[in-house]
PDB file of C-alpha atoms in Angstrom:
ATOM      1  CA  UNK A 149      12.741  14.367  10.191  1.00  0.00           C
ATOM      2  CA  UNK A 150       9.520  15.614  11.728  1.00  0.00           C
ATOM      3  CA  UNK A 151       6.373  13.470  12.142  1.00  0.00           C
ATOM      4  CA  UNK A 152       3.776  13.698   9.383  1.00  0.00           C
ATOM      5  CA  UNK A 153       0.816  15.544  10.846  1.00  0.00           C
ATOM      6  CA  UNK A 154      -2.656  15.085   9.432  1.00  0.00           C
ATOM      7  CA  UNK A 155      -5.524  17.228  10.661  1.00  0.00           C
ATOM      8  CA  UNK A 156      -8.999  15.777  10.600  1.00  0.00           C
ATOM      9  CA  UNK A 157     -11.389  18.139   8.835  1.00  0.00           C
ATOM     10  CA  UNK A 158     -13.673  19.972  11.200  1.00  0.00           C
ATOM     11  CA  UNK A 159     -11.765  18.911  14.318  1.00  0.00           C
ATOM     12  CA  UNK A 160      -8.713  19.967  16.280  1.00  0.00           C
ATOM     13  CA  UNK A 161      -7.490  16.404  16.618  1.00  0.00           C
ATOM     14  CA  UNK A 162      -3.921  15.940  15.403  1.00  0.00           C
ATOM     15  CA  UNK A 163      -2.619  12.579  14.337  1.00  0.00           C
ATOM     16  CA  UNK A 164       1.089  11.878  14.146  1.00  0.00           C
ATOM     17  CA  UNK A 165       2.875   9.204  12.168  1.00  0.00           C
ATOM     18  CA  UNK A 166       6.092   8.818  14.152  1.00  0.00           C
ATOM     19  CA  UNK A 167       9.350   7.877  12.377  1.00  0.00           C
ATOM     20  CA  UNK A 168      10.770   4.921  14.269  1.00  0.00           C
ATOM     21  CA  UNK A 169      13.291   2.146  13.903  1.00  0.00           C
ATOM     22  CA  UNK A 170      11.958  -1.440  13.753  1.00  0.00           C
ATOM     23  CA  UNK A 171      12.750  -1.980  17.456  1.00  0.00           C
ATOM     24  CA  UNK A 172      11.136   1.277  18.458  1.00  0.00           C
ATOM     25  CA  UNK A 173       7.995   0.294  16.548  1.00  0.00           C
ATOM     26  CA  UNK A 174       7.626  -2.765  18.756  1.00  0.00           C
ATOM     27  CA  UNK A 175       8.229  -0.805  21.943  1.00  0.00           C
ATOM     28  CA  UNK A 176       5.919   2.103  21.192  1.00  0.00           C
ATOM     29  CA  UNK A 177       2.930   0.687  23.037  1.00  0.00           C
ATOM     30  CA  UNK A 178      -0.538  -0.795  22.151  1.00  0.00           C
ATOM     31  CA  UNK A 179       1.245  -3.589  20.313  1.00  0.00           C
ATOM     32  CA  UNK A 180      -1.623  -6.188  20.338  1.00  0.00           C
ATOM     33  CA  UNK A 181      -4.051  -3.658  18.908  1.00  0.00           C
ATOM     34  CA  UNK A 182      -1.568  -2.436  16.343  1.00  0.00           C
ATOM     35  CA  UNK A 183      -0.707  -5.985  15.182  1.00  0.00           C
ATOM     36  CA  UNK A 184      -4.378  -6.854  14.876  1.00  0.00           C
ATOM     37  CA  UNK A 185      -5.094  -3.652  12.898  1.00  0.00           C
ATOM     38  CA  UNK A 186      -2.058  -4.336  10.685  1.00  0.00           C
ATOM     39  CA  UNK A 187      -3.245  -7.871   9.810  1.00  0.00           C
ATOM     40  CA  UNK A 188      -6.861  -6.856   9.160  1.00  0.00           C
ATOM     41  CA  UNK A 189      -5.675  -3.988   7.003  1.00  0.00           C
ATOM     42  CA  UNK A 190      -3.362  -6.156   4.968  1.00  0.00           C
ATOM     43  CA  UNK A 191      -6.021  -8.811   4.388  1.00  0.00           C
ATOM     44  CA  UNK A 192      -8.531  -6.162   3.329  1.00  0.00           C
ATOM     45  CA  UNK A 193      -5.910  -4.642   1.056  1.00  0.00           C
ATOM     46  CA  UNK A 194      -5.383  -8.009  -0.666  1.00  0.00           C
ATOM     47  CA  UNK A 195      -9.131  -8.627  -0.993  1.00  0.00           C
ATOM     48  CA  UNK A 196      -9.648  -5.181  -2.557  1.00  0.00           C
ATOM     49  CA  UNK A 197      -6.826  -5.770  -5.058  1.00  0.00           C
ATOM     50  CA  UNK A 198      -8.373  -9.107  -6.046  1.00  0.00           C
ATOM     51  CA  UNK A 199     -11.813  -7.469  -6.479  1.00  0.00           C
ATOM     52  CA  UNK A 200     -10.256  -4.796  -8.668  1.00  0.00           C
ATOM     53  CA  UNK A 201      -8.869  -7.552 -10.877  1.00  0.00           C
ATOM     54  CA  UNK A 202     -12.265  -9.332 -11.006  1.00  0.00           C
ATOM     55  CA  UNK A 203     -13.970  -6.067 -12.065  1.00  0.00           C
ATOM     56  CA  UNK A 204     -11.775  -6.022 -15.191  1.00  0.00           C
ATOM     57  CA  UNK A 205     -11.861  -2.200 -15.534  1.00  0.00           C
ATOM     58  CA  UNK A 206      -8.196  -1.486 -14.864  1.00  0.00           C
ATOM     59  CA  UNK A 207      -5.795  -2.218 -12.001  1.00  0.00           C
ATOM     60  CA  UNK A 208      -3.808  -0.049  -9.576  1.00  0.00           C
ATOM     61  CA  UNK A 209      -0.353   0.969 -10.971  1.00  0.00           C
ATOM     62  CA  UNK A 210       1.658  -1.837  -9.334  1.00  0.00           C
ATOM     63  CA  UNK A 211      -1.125  -4.271 -10.213  1.00  0.00           C
ATOM     64  CA  UNK A 212      -0.740  -3.365 -13.878  1.00  0.00           C
ATOM     65  CA  UNK A 213       2.927  -4.408 -13.669  1.00  0.00           C
ATOM     66  CA  UNK A 214       2.200  -7.538 -11.677  1.00  0.00           C
ATOM     67  CA  UNK A 215      -0.506  -8.728 -14.076  1.00  0.00           C
ATOM     68  CA  UNK A 216       1.764  -7.994 -17.029  1.00  0.00           C
ATOM     69  CA  UNK A 217       4.475 -10.163 -15.454  1.00  0.00           C
ATOM     70  CA  UNK A 218       2.000 -13.001 -14.783  1.00  0.00           C
ATOM     71  CA  UNK A 219       1.210 -13.102 -18.506  1.00  0.00           C
ATOM     72  CA  UNK A 220       4.777 -14.093 -19.140  1.00  0.00           C
ATOM     73  CA  UNK A 221       5.759 -15.971 -15.990  1.00  0.00           C
ATOM     74  CA  UNK A 222       3.720 -19.054 -14.825  1.00  0.00           C
ATOM     75  CA  UNK A 223       2.780 -17.730 -11.421  1.00  0.00           C
ATOM     76  CA  UNK A 224      -0.423 -16.757  -9.583  1.00  0.00           C
ATOM     77  CA  UNK A 225      -1.260 -13.076  -9.296  1.00  0.00           C
ATOM     78  CA  UNK A 226      -0.925 -13.117  -5.493  1.00  0.00           C
ATOM     79  CA  UNK A 227       2.420 -14.934  -5.601  1.00  0.00           C
ATOM     80  CA  UNK A 228       3.687 -12.401  -8.137  1.00  0.00           C
ATOM     81  CA  UNK A 229       2.663  -9.640  -5.708  1.00  0.00           C
ATOM     82  CA  UNK A 230       4.841 -11.311  -3.046  1.00  0.00           C
ATOM     83  CA  UNK A 231       7.793 -11.698  -5.457  1.00  0.00           C
ATOM     84  CA  UNK A 232       7.600  -8.074  -6.599  1.00  0.00           C
ATOM     85  CA  UNK A 233       7.428  -6.940  -2.976  1.00  0.00           C
ATOM     86  CA  UNK A 234      10.630  -8.722  -2.065  1.00  0.00           C
ATOM     87  CA  UNK A 235      12.370  -7.442  -5.213  1.00  0.00           C
ATOM     88  CA  UNK A 236      11.366  -3.893  -4.135  1.00  0.00           C
ATOM     89  CA  UNK A 237      12.739  -4.602  -0.659  1.00  0.00           C
ATOM     90  CA  UNK A 238      16.108  -5.392  -2.217  1.00  0.00           C
ATOM     91  CA  UNK A 239      16.061  -1.826  -3.554  1.00  0.00           C
ATOM     92  CA  UNK A 240      15.904  -0.620   0.052  1.00  0.00           C
ATOM     93  CA  UNK A 241      19.448  -1.783   0.643  1.00  0.00           C
ATOM     94  CA  UNK A 242      21.258   1.074  -1.209  1.00  0.00           C
ATOM     95  CA  UNK A 243      18.746   3.451   0.424  1.00  0.00           C
ATOM     96  CA  UNK A 244      19.890   2.223   3.867  1.00  0.00           C
ATOM     97  CA  UNK A 245      16.387   1.486   5.092  1.00  0.00           C
ATOM     98  CA  UNK A 246      15.376  -1.255   7.507  1.00  0.00           C
ATOM     99  CA  UNK A 247      12.036  -3.041   7.163  1.00  0.00           C
ATOM    100  CA  UNK A 248       9.697  -3.275  10.099  1.00  0.00           C
ATOM    101  CA  UNK A 249       7.313  -6.099  11.098  1.00  0.00           C
ATOM    102  CA  UNK A 250       4.617  -4.440   9.034  1.00  0.00           C
ATOM    103  CA  UNK A 251       6.875  -4.242   6.009  1.00  0.00           C
ATOM    104  CA  UNK A 252       7.559  -7.959   5.888  1.00  0.00           C
ATOM    105  CA  UNK A 253       3.946  -8.803   6.715  1.00  0.00           C
ATOM    106  CA  UNK A 254       2.836  -6.504   3.929  1.00  0.00           C
ATOM    107  CA  UNK A 255       4.958  -8.333   1.390  1.00  0.00           C
ATOM    108  CA  UNK A 256       3.491 -11.757   2.345  1.00  0.00           C
ATOM    109  CA  UNK A 257      -0.066 -11.293   3.672  1.00  0.00           C
ATOM    110  CA  UNK A 258      -1.404  -9.183   0.854  1.00  0.00           C
ATOM    111  CA  UNK A 259      -0.354 -11.740  -1.773  1.00  0.00           C
ATOM    112  CA  UNK A 260      -1.884 -14.624   0.199  1.00  0.00           C
ATOM    113  CA  UNK A 261      -5.150 -12.645   0.593  1.00  0.00           C
ATOM    114  CA  UNK A 262      -5.214 -11.927  -3.144  1.00  0.00           C
ATOM    115  CA  UNK A 263      -4.945 -15.556  -4.133  1.00  0.00           C
ATOM    116  CA  UNK A 264      -7.452 -16.716  -1.477  1.00  0.00           C
ATOM    117  CA  UNK A 265      -9.994 -14.139  -2.750  1.00  0.00           C
ATOM    118  CA  UNK A 266      -9.433 -14.979  -6.451  1.00  0.00           C
ATOM    119  CA  UNK A 267      -9.993 -18.650  -5.578  1.00  0.00           C
ATOM    120  CA  UNK A 268     -13.593 -18.004  -4.397  1.00  0.00           C
ATOM    121  CA  UNK A 269     -14.654 -14.861  -6.333  1.00  0.00           C
ATOM    122  CA  UNK A 270     -15.253 -15.218 -10.082  1.00  0.00           C
ATOM    123  CA  UNK A 271     -15.095 -12.431 -12.694  1.00  0.00           C
ATOM    124  CA  UNK A 272     -17.893  -9.913 -12.128  1.00  0.00           C
ATOM    125  CA  UNK A 273     -20.475  -9.868 -14.940  1.00  0.00           C
ATOM    126  CA  UNK A 274     -22.476  -6.871 -16.142  1.00  0.00           C
ATOM    127  CA  UNK A 275     -21.055  -3.344 -16.525  1.00  0.00           C
ATOM    128  CA  UNK A 276     -23.042  -1.908 -13.677  1.00  0.00           C
ATOM    129  CA  UNK A 277     -21.810  -4.538 -11.223  1.00  0.00           C
ATOM    130  CA  UNK A 278     -18.257  -4.219 -12.490  1.00  0.00           C
ATOM    131  CA  UNK A 279     -18.307  -0.460 -11.915  1.00  0.00           C
ATOM    132  CA  UNK A 280     -19.753  -0.937  -8.410  1.00  0.00           C
ATOM    133  CA  UNK A 281     -17.167  -3.570  -7.485  1.00  0.00           C
ATOM    134  CA  UNK A 282     -14.372  -1.376  -8.882  1.00  0.00           C
ATOM    135  CA  UNK A 283     -15.454   1.566  -6.749  1.00  0.00           C
ATOM    136  CA  UNK A 284     -15.852  -0.598  -3.634  1.00  0.00           C
ATOM    137  CA  UNK A 285     -12.400  -2.039  -4.265  1.00  0.00           C
ATOM    138  CA  UNK A 286     -10.799   1.391  -4.523  1.00  0.00           C
ATOM    139  CA  UNK A 287     -12.468   2.684  -1.375  1.00  0.00           C
ATOM    140  CA  UNK A 288     -11.708  -0.570   0.474  1.00  0.00           C
ATOM    141  CA  UNK A 289      -8.073  -0.318  -0.664  1.00  0.00           C
ATOM    142  CA  UNK A 290      -7.845   3.196   0.730  1.00  0.00           C
ATOM    143  CA  UNK A 291      -9.319   2.187   4.082  1.00  0.00           C
ATOM    144  CA  UNK A 292      -7.025  -0.829   4.238  1.00  0.00           C
ATOM    145  CA  UNK A 293      -4.013   1.377   3.431  1.00  0.00           C
ATOM    146  CA  UNK A 294      -4.958   3.740   6.231  1.00  0.00           C
ATOM    147  CA  UNK A 295      -5.295   0.749   8.599  1.00  0.00           C
ATOM    148  CA  UNK A 296      -1.834  -0.686   8.008  1.00  0.00           C
ATOM    149  CA  UNK A 297      -0.167   2.744   7.825  1.00  0.00           C
ATOM    150  CA  UNK A 298      -1.995   3.785  10.987  1.00  0.00           C
ATOM    151  CA  UNK A 299      -0.660   0.710  12.873  1.00  0.00           C
ATOM    152  CA  UNK A 300       2.759   2.388  12.758  1.00  0.00           C
ATOM    153  CA  UNK A 301       4.621  -0.908  12.315  1.00  0.00           C
ATOM    154  CA  UNK A 302       6.595   0.023   9.233  1.00  0.00           C
ATOM    155  CA  UNK A 303       5.725   1.075   5.650  1.00  0.00           C
ATOM    156  CA  UNK A 304       4.940  -1.345   2.877  1.00  0.00           C
ATOM    157  CA  UNK A 305       7.796  -2.192   0.468  1.00  0.00           C
ATOM    158  CA  UNK A 306       6.531   0.166  -2.221  1.00  0.00           C
ATOM    159  CA  UNK A 307       5.794   3.011   0.279  1.00  0.00           C
ATOM    160  CA  UNK A 308       9.241   2.628   1.746  1.00  0.00           C
ATOM    161  CA  UNK A 309      10.866   2.776  -1.680  1.00  0.00           C
ATOM    162  CA  UNK A 310       9.016   5.983  -2.405  1.00  0.00           C
ATOM    163  CA  UNK A 311       9.989   7.677   0.897  1.00  0.00           C
ATOM    164  CA  UNK A 312      13.551   6.360   0.708  1.00  0.00           C
ATOM    165  CA  UNK A 313      14.084   7.703  -2.822  1.00  0.00           C
ATOM    166  CA  UNK A 314      12.557  11.025  -1.777  1.00  0.00           C
ATOM    167  CA  UNK A 315      14.977  11.277   1.154  1.00  0.00           C
ATOM    168  CA  UNK A 316      18.047  10.258  -0.842  1.00  0.00           C
ATOM    169  CA  UNK A 317      17.315  12.424  -3.896  1.00  0.00           C
ATOM    170  CA  UNK A 318      15.836  15.430  -2.144  1.00  0.00           C
ATOM    171  CA  UNK A 319      12.799  15.263  -4.440  1.00  0.00           C
ATOM    172  CA  UNK A 320       9.252  15.662  -3.176  1.00  0.00           C
ATOM    173  CA  UNK A 321       7.186  12.626  -2.241  1.00  0.00           C
ATOM    174  CA  UNK A 322       4.642  13.636  -4.899  1.00  0.00           C
ATOM    175  CA  UNK A 323       7.260  13.763  -7.627  1.00  0.00           C
ATOM    176  CA  UNK A 324       8.878  10.447  -6.629  1.00  0.00           C
ATOM    177  CA  UNK A 325       5.544   8.667  -6.307  1.00  0.00           C
ATOM    178  CA  UNK A 326       4.376   9.945  -9.698  1.00  0.00           C
ATOM    179  CA  UNK A 327       7.652   8.885 -11.313  1.00  0.00           C
ATOM    180  CA  UNK A 328       7.468   5.407  -9.804  1.00  0.00           C
ATOM    181  CA  UNK A 329       3.841   4.807 -10.686  1.00  0.00           C
ATOM    182  CA  UNK A 330       4.157   6.103 -14.226  1.00  0.00           C
ATOM    183  CA  UNK A 331       7.171   3.825 -14.703  1.00  0.00           C
ATOM    184  CA  UNK A 332       5.467   0.651 -13.404  1.00  0.00           C
ATOM    185  CA  UNK A 333       2.265   1.406 -15.363  1.00  0.00           C
ATOM    186  CA  UNK A 334       4.175   1.824 -18.609  1.00  0.00           C
ATOM    187  CA  UNK A 335       6.187  -1.352 -18.032  1.00  0.00           C
ATOM    188  CA  UNK A 336       3.080  -3.261 -16.988  1.00  0.00           C
ATOM    189  CA  UNK A 337       1.115  -2.051 -20.038  1.00  0.00           C
ATOM    190  CA  UNK A 338       3.932  -3.069 -22.372  1.00  0.00           C
ATOM    191  CA  UNK A 339       3.852  -6.541 -20.768  1.00  0.00           C
ATOM    192  CA  UNK A 340       0.081  -6.829 -21.244  1.00  0.00           C
ATOM    193  CA  UNK A 341      -1.202  -5.509 -17.919  1.00  0.00           C
ATOM    194  CA  UNK A 342      -4.806  -4.358 -17.500  1.00  0.00           C
ATOM    195  CA  UNK A 343      -4.998  -0.557 -17.913  1.00  0.00           C
ATOM    196  CA  UNK A 344      -8.346   1.209 -17.819  1.00  0.00           C
ATOM    197  CA  UNK A 345     -10.658   3.605 -16.137  1.00  0.00           C
ATOM    198  CA  UNK A 346     -10.063   1.813 -12.842  1.00  0.00           C
ATOM    199  CA  UNK A 347      -6.386   2.748 -13.060  1.00  0.00           C
ATOM    200  CA  UNK A 348      -7.251   6.395 -13.557  1.00  0.00           C
ATOM    201  CA  UNK A 349      -9.857   6.453 -10.762  1.00  0.00           C
ATOM    202  CA  UNK A 350      -7.500   4.670  -8.415  1.00  0.00           C
ATOM    203  CA  UNK A 351      -4.824   7.325  -8.997  1.00  0.00           C
ATOM    204  CA  UNK A 352      -7.364  10.124  -8.390  1.00  0.00           C
ATOM    205  CA  UNK A 353      -9.197   8.625  -5.370  1.00  0.00           C
ATOM    206  CA  UNK A 354      -6.741   6.618  -3.353  1.00  0.00           C
ATOM    207  CA  UNK A 355      -4.959   9.611  -1.840  1.00  0.00           C
ATOM    208  CA  UNK A 356      -8.148  11.346  -0.643  1.00  0.00           C
ATOM    209  CA  UNK A 357      -9.569   8.104   0.774  1.00  0.00           C
ATOM    210  CA  UNK A 358      -6.434   7.347   2.776  1.00  0.00           C
ATOM    211  CA  UNK A 359      -6.315  10.983   3.902  1.00  0.00           C
ATOM    212  CA  UNK A 360      -9.931  10.794   5.127  1.00  0.00           C
ATOM    213  CA  UNK A 361      -9.554   7.601   7.121  1.00  0.00           C
ATOM    214  CA  UNK A 362      -5.980   7.884   8.416  1.00  0.00           C
ATOM    215  CA  UNK A 363      -6.898  10.250  11.317  1.00  0.00           C
ATOM    216  CA  UNK A 364      -9.540   7.694  12.442  1.00  0.00           C
ATOM    217  CA  UNK A 365      -7.262   4.671  12.167  1.00  0.00           C
ATOM    218  CA  UNK A 366      -3.857   5.892  13.327  1.00  0.00           C
ATOM    219  CA  UNK A 367      -2.953   4.382  16.710  1.00  0.00           C
ATOM    220  CA  UNK A 368      -1.325   6.873  18.993  1.00  0.00           C
ATOM    221  CA  UNK A 369       2.077   5.643  20.120  1.00  0.00           C
ATOM    222  CA  UNK A 370       4.733   6.836  22.567  1.00  0.00           C
ATOM    223  CA  UNK A 371       7.343   8.592  20.485  1.00  0.00           C
ATOM    224  CA  UNK A 372      10.872   7.345  21.134  1.00  0.00           C
ATOM    225  CA  UNK A 373      13.097   9.500  23.297  1.00  0.00           C
ATOM    226  CA  UNK A 374      16.308  10.336  21.494  1.00  0.00           C
ATOM    227  CA  UNK A 375      19.229  12.269  22.847  1.00  0.00           C
TER     228      UNK A 375
END
C-alpha cells in the first residue's frame, strides 16, 4: 500500500499520509503537536456538526442517520454519535483493522463537543442566517477533517470502515464511500432524519474543502522502516 499523495495547487510541495500501525503512529515524531492538532480538529468537527443541526437545512449523511435514531431512542445527539461510532468500530473486526489513538478519540470527543455546543447554541432563526451558518459549518467541518486526518494518528471510525471495505472488496474508495453514505442517508431518512439542501451541499463541498486544507495541515512524520 503506497502513501496517499496530495499535491498543493500551484506548488511543488508533496504531502504524504503514511499508512502506519497504532504503535508506529505514536513513534512517528512530533507527537505533542499531532495530539494537539487532533484534539482541536475533533472539537471543531463536533462544533460544526452541531451548527449544521441548528441551521435546520439538512445534516451530513451520518448525521441524518444519527438524528433519525435519536427520534426513536431517548438519547442526546452527541451521545448517539458516540454510540454509532463504536458500533462502526465493531465492524472493523472482520476487516482486521486496528484503531489508533485518533480513532478512539474521534469516537468520543466529537460526540462530547456536539452536546456541549448544542447546550449553548439555540436554533438559528431567519433563512439568511441559517444558510450562512450551514455554509460555515460545512467549511469548518472540512477544515476540522483535514486537521484530524493530517495529525496521522489513525482514521475516524467511519473513514476506517470505508477504507477497510475498499481494501477487502477491491472496490474503489469513491464507490465504497458513495454506497455507505447513500445507505445511511436512506436509513436515516426513513427513521425521520433531517434531509435537505445542507445534505446535498455537504456531499458536494466536503471533499474539495478537505483536499484544499489537507496539504496545509498534514504533519510530516518519519515513515516506519519495514524490512
